[in-house]
mmCIF file with all atom_site columns, C-alpha atoms in Angstrom:
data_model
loop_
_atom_site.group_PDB
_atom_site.id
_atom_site.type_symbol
_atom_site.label_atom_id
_atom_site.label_alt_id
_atom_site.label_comp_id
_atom_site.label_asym_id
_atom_site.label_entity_id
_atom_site.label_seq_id
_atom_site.pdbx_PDB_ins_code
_atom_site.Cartn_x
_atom_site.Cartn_y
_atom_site.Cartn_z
_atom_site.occupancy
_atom_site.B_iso_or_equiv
_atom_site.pdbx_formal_charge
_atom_site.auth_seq_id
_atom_site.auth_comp_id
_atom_site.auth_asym_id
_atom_site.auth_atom_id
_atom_site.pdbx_PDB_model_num
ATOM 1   C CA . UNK A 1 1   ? 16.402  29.246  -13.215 1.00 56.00 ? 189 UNK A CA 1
ATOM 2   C CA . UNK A 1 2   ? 13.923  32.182  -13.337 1.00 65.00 ? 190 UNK A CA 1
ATOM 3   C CA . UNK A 1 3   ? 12.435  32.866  -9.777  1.00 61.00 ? 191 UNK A CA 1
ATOM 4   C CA . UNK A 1 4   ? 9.553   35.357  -9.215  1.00 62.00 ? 192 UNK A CA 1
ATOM 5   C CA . UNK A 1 5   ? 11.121  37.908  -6.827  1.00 59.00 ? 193 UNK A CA 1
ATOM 6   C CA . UNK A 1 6   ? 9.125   39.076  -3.661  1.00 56.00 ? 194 UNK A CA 1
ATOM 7   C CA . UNK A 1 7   ? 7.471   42.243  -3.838  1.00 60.00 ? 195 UNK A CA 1
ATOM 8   C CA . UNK A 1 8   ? 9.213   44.927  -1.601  1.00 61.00 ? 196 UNK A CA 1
ATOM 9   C CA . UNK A 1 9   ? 7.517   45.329  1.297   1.00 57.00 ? 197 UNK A CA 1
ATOM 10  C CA . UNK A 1 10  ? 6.363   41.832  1.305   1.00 54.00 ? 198 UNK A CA 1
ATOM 11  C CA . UNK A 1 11  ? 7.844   39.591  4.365   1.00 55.00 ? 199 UNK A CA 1
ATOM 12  C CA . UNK A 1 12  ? 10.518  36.658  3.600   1.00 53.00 ? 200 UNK A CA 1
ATOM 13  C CA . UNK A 1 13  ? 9.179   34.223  6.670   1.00 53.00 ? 201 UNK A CA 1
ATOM 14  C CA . UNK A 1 14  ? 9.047   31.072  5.447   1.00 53.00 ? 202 UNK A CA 1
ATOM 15  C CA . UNK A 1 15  ? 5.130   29.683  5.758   1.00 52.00 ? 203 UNK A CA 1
ATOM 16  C CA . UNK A 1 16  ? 4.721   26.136  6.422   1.00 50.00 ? 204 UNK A CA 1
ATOM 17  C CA . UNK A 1 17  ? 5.154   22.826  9.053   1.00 51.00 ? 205 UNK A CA 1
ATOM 18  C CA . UNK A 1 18  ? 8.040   23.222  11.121  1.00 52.00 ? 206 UNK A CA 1
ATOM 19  C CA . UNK A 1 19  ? 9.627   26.211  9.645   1.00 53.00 ? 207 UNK A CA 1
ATOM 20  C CA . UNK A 1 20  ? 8.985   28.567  13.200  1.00 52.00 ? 208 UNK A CA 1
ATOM 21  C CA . UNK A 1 21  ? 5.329   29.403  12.483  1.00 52.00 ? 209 UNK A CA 1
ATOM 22  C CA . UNK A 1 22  ? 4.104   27.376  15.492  1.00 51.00 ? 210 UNK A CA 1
ATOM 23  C CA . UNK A 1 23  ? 3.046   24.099  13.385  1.00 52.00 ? 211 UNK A CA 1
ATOM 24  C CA . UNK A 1 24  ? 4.563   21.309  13.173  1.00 56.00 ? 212 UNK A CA 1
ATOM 25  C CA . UNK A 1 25  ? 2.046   19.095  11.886  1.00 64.00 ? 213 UNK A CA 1
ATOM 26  C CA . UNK A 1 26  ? 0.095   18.898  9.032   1.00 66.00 ? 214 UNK A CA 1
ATOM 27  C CA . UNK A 1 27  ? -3.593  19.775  9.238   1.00 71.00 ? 215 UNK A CA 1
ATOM 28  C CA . UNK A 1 28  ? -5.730  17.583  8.971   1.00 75.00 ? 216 UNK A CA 1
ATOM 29  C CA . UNK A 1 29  ? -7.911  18.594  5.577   1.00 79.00 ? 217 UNK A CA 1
ATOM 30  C CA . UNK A 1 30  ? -10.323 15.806  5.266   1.00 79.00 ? 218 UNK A CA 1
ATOM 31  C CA . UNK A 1 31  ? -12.886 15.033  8.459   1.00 82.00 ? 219 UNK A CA 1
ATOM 32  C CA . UNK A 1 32  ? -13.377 11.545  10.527  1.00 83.00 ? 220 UNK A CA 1
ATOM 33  C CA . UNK A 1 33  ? -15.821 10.622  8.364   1.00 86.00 ? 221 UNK A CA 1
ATOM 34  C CA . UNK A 1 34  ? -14.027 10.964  5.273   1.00 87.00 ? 222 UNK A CA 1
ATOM 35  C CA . UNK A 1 35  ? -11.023 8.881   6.669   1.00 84.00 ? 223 UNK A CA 1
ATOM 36  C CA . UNK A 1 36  ? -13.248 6.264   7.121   1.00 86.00 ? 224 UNK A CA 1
ATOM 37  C CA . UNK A 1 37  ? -15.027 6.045   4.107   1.00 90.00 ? 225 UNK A CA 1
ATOM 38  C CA . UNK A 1 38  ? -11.286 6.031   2.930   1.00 87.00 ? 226 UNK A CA 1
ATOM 39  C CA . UNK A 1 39  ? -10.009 3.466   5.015   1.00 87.00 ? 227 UNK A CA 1
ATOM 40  C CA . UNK A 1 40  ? -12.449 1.179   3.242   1.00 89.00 ? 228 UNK A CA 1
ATOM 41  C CA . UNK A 1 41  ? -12.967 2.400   -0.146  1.00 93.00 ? 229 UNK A CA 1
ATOM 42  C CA . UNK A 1 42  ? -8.897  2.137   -1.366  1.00 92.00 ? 230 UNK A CA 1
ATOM 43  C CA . UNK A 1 43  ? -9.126  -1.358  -0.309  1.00 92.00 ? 231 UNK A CA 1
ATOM 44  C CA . UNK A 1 44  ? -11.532 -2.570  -2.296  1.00 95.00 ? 232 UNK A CA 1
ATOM 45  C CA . UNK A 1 45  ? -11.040 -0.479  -5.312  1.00 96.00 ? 233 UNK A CA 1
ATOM 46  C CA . UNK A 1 46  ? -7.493  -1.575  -4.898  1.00 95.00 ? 234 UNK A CA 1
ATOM 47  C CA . UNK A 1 47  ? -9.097  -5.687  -4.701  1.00 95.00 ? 235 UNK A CA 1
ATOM 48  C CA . UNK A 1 48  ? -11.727 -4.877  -7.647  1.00 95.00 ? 236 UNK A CA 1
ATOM 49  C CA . UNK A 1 49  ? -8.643  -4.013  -9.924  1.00 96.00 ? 237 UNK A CA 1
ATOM 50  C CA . UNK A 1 50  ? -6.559  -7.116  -8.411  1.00 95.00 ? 238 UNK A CA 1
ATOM 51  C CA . UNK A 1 51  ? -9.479  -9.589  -9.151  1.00 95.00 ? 239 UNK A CA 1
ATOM 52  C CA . UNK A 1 52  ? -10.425 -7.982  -12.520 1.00 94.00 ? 240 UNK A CA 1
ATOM 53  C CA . UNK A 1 53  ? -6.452  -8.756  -13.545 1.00 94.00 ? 241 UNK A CA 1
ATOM 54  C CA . UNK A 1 54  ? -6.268  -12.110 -12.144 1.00 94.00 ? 242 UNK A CA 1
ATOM 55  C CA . UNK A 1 55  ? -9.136  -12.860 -13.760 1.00 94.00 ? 243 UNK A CA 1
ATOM 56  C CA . UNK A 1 56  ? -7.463  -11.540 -17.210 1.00 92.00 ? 244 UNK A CA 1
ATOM 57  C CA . UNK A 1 57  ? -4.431  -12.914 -16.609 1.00 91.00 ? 245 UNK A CA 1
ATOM 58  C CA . UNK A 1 58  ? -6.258  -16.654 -16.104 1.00 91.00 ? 246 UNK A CA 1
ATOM 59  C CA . UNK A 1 59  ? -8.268  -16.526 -19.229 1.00 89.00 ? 247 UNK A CA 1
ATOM 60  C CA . UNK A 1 60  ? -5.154  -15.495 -21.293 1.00 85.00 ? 248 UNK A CA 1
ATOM 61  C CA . UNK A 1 61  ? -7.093  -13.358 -23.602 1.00 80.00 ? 249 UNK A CA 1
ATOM 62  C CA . UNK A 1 62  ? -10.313 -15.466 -24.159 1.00 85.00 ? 250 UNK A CA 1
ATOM 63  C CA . UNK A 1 63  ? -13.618 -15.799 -23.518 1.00 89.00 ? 251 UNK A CA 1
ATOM 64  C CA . UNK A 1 64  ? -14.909 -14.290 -20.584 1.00 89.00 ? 252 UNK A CA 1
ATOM 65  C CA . UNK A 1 65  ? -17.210 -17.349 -18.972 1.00 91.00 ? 253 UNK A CA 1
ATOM 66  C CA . UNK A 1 66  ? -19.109 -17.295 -15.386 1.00 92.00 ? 254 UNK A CA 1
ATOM 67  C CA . UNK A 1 67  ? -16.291 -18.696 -13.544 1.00 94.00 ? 255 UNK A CA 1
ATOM 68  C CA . UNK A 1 68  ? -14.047 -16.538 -14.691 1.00 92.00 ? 256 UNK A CA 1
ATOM 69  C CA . UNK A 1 69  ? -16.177 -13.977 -13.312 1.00 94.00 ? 257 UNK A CA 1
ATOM 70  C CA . UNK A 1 70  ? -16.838 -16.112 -10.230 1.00 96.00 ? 258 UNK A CA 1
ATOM 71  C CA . UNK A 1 71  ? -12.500 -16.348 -10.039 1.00 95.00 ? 259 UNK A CA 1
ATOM 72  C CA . UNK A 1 72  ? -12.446 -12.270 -9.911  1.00 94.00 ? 260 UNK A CA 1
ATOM 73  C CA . UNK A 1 73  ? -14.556 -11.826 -7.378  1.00 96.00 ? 261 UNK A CA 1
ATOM 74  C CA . UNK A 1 74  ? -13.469 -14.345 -4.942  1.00 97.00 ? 262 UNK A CA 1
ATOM 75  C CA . UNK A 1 75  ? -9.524  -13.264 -5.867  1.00 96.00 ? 263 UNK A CA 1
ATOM 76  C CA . UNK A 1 76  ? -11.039 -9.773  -5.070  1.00 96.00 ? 264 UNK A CA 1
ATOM 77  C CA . UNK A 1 77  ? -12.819 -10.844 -1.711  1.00 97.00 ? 265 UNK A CA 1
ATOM 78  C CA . UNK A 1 78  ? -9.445  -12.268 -0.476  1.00 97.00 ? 266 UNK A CA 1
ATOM 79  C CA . UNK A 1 79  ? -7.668  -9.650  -1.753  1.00 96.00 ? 267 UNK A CA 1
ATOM 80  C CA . UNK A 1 80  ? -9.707  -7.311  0.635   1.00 96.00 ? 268 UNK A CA 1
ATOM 81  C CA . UNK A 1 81  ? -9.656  -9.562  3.725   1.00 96.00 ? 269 UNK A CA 1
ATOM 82  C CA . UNK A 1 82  ? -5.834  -10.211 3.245   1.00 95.00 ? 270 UNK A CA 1
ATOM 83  C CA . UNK A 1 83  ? -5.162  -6.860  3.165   1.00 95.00 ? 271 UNK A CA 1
ATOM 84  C CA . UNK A 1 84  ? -7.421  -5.726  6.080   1.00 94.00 ? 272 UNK A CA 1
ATOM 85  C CA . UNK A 1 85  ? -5.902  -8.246  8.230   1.00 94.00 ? 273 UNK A CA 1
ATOM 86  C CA . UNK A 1 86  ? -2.200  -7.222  7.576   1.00 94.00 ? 274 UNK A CA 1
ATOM 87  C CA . UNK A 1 87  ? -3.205  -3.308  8.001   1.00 92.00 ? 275 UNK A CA 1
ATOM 88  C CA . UNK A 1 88  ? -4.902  -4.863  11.251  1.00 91.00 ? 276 UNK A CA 1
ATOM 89  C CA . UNK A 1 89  ? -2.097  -6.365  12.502  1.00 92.00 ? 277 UNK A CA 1
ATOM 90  C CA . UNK A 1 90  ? 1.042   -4.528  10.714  1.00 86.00 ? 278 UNK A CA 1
ATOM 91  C CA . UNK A 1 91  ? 0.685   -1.382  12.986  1.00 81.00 ? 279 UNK A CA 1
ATOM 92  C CA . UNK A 1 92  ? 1.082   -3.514  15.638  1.00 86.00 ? 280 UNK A CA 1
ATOM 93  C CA . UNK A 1 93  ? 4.109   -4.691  14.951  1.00 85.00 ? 281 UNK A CA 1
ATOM 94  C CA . UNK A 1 94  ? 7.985   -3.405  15.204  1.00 85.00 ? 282 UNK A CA 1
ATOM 95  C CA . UNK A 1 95  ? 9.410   -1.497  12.513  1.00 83.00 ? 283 UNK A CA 1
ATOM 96  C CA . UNK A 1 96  ? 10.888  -4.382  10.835  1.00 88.00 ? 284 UNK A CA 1
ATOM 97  C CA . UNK A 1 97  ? 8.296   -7.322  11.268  1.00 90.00 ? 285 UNK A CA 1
ATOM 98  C CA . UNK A 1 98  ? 5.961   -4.481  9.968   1.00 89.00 ? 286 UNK A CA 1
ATOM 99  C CA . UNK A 1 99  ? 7.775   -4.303  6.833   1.00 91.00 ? 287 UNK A CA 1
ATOM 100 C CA . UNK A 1 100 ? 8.333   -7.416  6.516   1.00 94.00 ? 288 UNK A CA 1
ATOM 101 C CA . UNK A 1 101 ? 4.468   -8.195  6.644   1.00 95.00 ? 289 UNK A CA 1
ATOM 102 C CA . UNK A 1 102 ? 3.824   -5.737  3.866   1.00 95.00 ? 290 UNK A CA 1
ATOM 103 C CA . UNK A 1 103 ? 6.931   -7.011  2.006   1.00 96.00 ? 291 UNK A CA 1
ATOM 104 C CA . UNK A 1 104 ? 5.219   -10.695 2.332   1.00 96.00 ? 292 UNK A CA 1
ATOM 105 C CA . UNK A 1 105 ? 1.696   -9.338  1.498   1.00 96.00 ? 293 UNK A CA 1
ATOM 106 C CA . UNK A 1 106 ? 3.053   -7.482  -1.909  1.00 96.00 ? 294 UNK A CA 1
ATOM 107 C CA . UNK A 1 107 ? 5.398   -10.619 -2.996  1.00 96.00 ? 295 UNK A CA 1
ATOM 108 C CA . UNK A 1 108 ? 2.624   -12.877 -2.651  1.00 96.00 ? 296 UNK A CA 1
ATOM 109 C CA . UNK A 1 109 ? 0.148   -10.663 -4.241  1.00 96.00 ? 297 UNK A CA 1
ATOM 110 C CA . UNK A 1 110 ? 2.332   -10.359 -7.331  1.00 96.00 ? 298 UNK A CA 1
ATOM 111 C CA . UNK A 1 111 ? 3.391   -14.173 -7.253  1.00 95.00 ? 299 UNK A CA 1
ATOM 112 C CA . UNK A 1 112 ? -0.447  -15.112 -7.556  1.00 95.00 ? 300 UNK A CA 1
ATOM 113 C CA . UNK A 1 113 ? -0.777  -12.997 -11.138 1.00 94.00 ? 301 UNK A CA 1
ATOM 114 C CA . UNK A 1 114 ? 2.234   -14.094 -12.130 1.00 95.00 ? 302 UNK A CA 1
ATOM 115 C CA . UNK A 1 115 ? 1.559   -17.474 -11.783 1.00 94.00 ? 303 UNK A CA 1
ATOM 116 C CA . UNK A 1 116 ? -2.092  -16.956 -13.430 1.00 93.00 ? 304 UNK A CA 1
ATOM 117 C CA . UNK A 1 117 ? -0.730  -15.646 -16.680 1.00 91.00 ? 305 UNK A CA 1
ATOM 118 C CA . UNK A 1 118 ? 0.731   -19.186 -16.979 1.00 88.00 ? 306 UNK A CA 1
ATOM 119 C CA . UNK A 1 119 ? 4.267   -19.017 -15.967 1.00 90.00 ? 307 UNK A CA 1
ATOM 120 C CA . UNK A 1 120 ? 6.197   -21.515 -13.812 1.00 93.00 ? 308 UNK A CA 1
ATOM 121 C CA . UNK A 1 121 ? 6.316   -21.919 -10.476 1.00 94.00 ? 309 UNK A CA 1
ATOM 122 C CA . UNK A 1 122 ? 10.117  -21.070 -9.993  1.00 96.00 ? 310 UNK A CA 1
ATOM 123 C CA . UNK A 1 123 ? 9.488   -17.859 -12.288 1.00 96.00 ? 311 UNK A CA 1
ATOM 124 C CA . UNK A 1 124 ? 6.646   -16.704 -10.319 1.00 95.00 ? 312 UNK A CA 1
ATOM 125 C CA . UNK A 1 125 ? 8.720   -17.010 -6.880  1.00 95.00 ? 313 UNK A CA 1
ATOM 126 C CA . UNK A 1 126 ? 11.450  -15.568 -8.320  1.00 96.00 ? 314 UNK A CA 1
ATOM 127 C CA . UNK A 1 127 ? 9.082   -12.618 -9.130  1.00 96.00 ? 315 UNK A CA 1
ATOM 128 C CA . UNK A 1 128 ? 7.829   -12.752 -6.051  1.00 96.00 ? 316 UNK A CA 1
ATOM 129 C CA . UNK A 1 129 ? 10.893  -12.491 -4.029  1.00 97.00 ? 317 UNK A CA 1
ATOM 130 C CA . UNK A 1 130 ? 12.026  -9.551  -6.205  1.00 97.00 ? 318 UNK A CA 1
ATOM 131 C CA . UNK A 1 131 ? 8.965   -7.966  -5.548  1.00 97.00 ? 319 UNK A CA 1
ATOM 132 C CA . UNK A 1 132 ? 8.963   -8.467  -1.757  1.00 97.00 ? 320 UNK A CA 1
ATOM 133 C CA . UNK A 1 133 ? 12.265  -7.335  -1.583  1.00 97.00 ? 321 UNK A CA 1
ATOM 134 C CA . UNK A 1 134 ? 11.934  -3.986  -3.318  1.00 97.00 ? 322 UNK A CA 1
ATOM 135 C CA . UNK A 1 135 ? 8.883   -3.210  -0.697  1.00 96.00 ? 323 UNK A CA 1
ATOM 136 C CA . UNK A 1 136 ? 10.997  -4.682  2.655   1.00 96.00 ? 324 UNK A CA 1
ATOM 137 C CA . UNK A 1 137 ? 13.811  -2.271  1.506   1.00 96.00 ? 325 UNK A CA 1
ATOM 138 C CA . UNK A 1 138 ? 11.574  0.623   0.671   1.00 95.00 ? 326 UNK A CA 1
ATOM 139 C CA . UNK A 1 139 ? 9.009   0.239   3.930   1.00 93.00 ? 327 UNK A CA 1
ATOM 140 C CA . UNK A 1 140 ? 11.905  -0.710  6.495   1.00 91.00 ? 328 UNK A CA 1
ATOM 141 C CA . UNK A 1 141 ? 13.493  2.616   5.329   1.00 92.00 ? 329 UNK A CA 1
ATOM 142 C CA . UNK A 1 142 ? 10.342  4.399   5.649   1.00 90.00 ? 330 UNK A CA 1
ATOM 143 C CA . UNK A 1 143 ? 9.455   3.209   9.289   1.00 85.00 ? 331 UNK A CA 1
ATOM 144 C CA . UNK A 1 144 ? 13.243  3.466   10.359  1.00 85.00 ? 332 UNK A CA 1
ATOM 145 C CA . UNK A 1 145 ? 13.228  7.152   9.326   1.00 87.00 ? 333 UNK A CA 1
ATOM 146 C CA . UNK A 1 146 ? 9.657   7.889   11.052  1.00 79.00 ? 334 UNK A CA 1
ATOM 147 C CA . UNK A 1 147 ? 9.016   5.723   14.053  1.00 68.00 ? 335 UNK A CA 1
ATOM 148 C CA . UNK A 1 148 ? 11.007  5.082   17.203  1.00 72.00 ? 336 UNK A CA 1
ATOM 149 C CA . UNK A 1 149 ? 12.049  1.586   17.953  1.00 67.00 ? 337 UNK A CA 1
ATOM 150 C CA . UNK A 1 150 ? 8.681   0.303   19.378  1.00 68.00 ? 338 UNK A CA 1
ATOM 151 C CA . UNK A 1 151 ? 6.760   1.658   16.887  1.00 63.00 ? 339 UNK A CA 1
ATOM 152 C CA . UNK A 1 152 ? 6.006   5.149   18.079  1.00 67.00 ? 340 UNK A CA 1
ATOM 153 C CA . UNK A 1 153 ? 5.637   7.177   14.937  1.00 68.00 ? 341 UNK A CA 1
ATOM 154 C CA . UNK A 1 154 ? 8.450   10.282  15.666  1.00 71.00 ? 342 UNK A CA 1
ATOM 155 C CA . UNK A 1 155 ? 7.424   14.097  15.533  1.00 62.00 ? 343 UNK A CA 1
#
């Protein structure tokens, strides 16, 4: 691979978190207020797209009626409160029963639209298992490698 070479004269310190500059944290780029907004906004632009495809997947291509509408917003409303509620009480939690309650969230979330586009019962768990076992292995990892054993989030 072609690297650029440093210009003589230039120093070869490495700049950056934890590489013996002082730091060891990110900075913080955004303000208070800006998390906030955050902290609210992903959410339900997250639940607007999770209604809108529930909603889709229930009318299986046709006509788009009142209660169909009606069906995407409330999906979407839950959606939102669901997910509050977990990141409410998640963070709470131990390392594992914290993945596990995202692991449950995201199975269920994906059973749901599964089962709206029409498919069985048994498929839709099936789906649903798969789905919440993907995010229990990925999240355990995650909190394992960056939080102590009650929770304490490490460096």
């Amino acid at each position: 691979m072609a690297h650029a070479a440093p210009a003589s004269g230039m120093p070869r310190t490495p700049i950056g978190p934890g590489t013996g500059t002082g730091t060891t944290a990110l900075p913080d780029v955004f303000g208070a207020r800006t998390h906030l907004i955050a902290k609210w906004a992903v959410p339900v632009s997250i639940g607007l797209v999770y209604g809108y495809w529930a909603a889709a997947n229930q009318r299986s291509g046709g006509p788009i009626t009142g209660w169909n509408i009606l069906f995407g917003f409330v999906t979407a409303i839950v959606f939102i409160a669901l997910y509050a509620g977990v990141r409410a009480l998640a963070s709470r939690m131990r390392r594992e029963v914290h993945a596990l309650l995202w692991a449950a969230f995201a199975g269920c979330a994906m059973g749901f639209l599964v089962n709206q586009a029409g498919c069985s019962v048994l498929y839709s768990a099936g789906v649903s298992l798969a789905v919440a076992a993907g995010f229990f292995a990925v999240l355990f990892y995650r909190y394992y490698t960056h939080e102590d054993a009650e929770g304490h989030h490490i460096g």
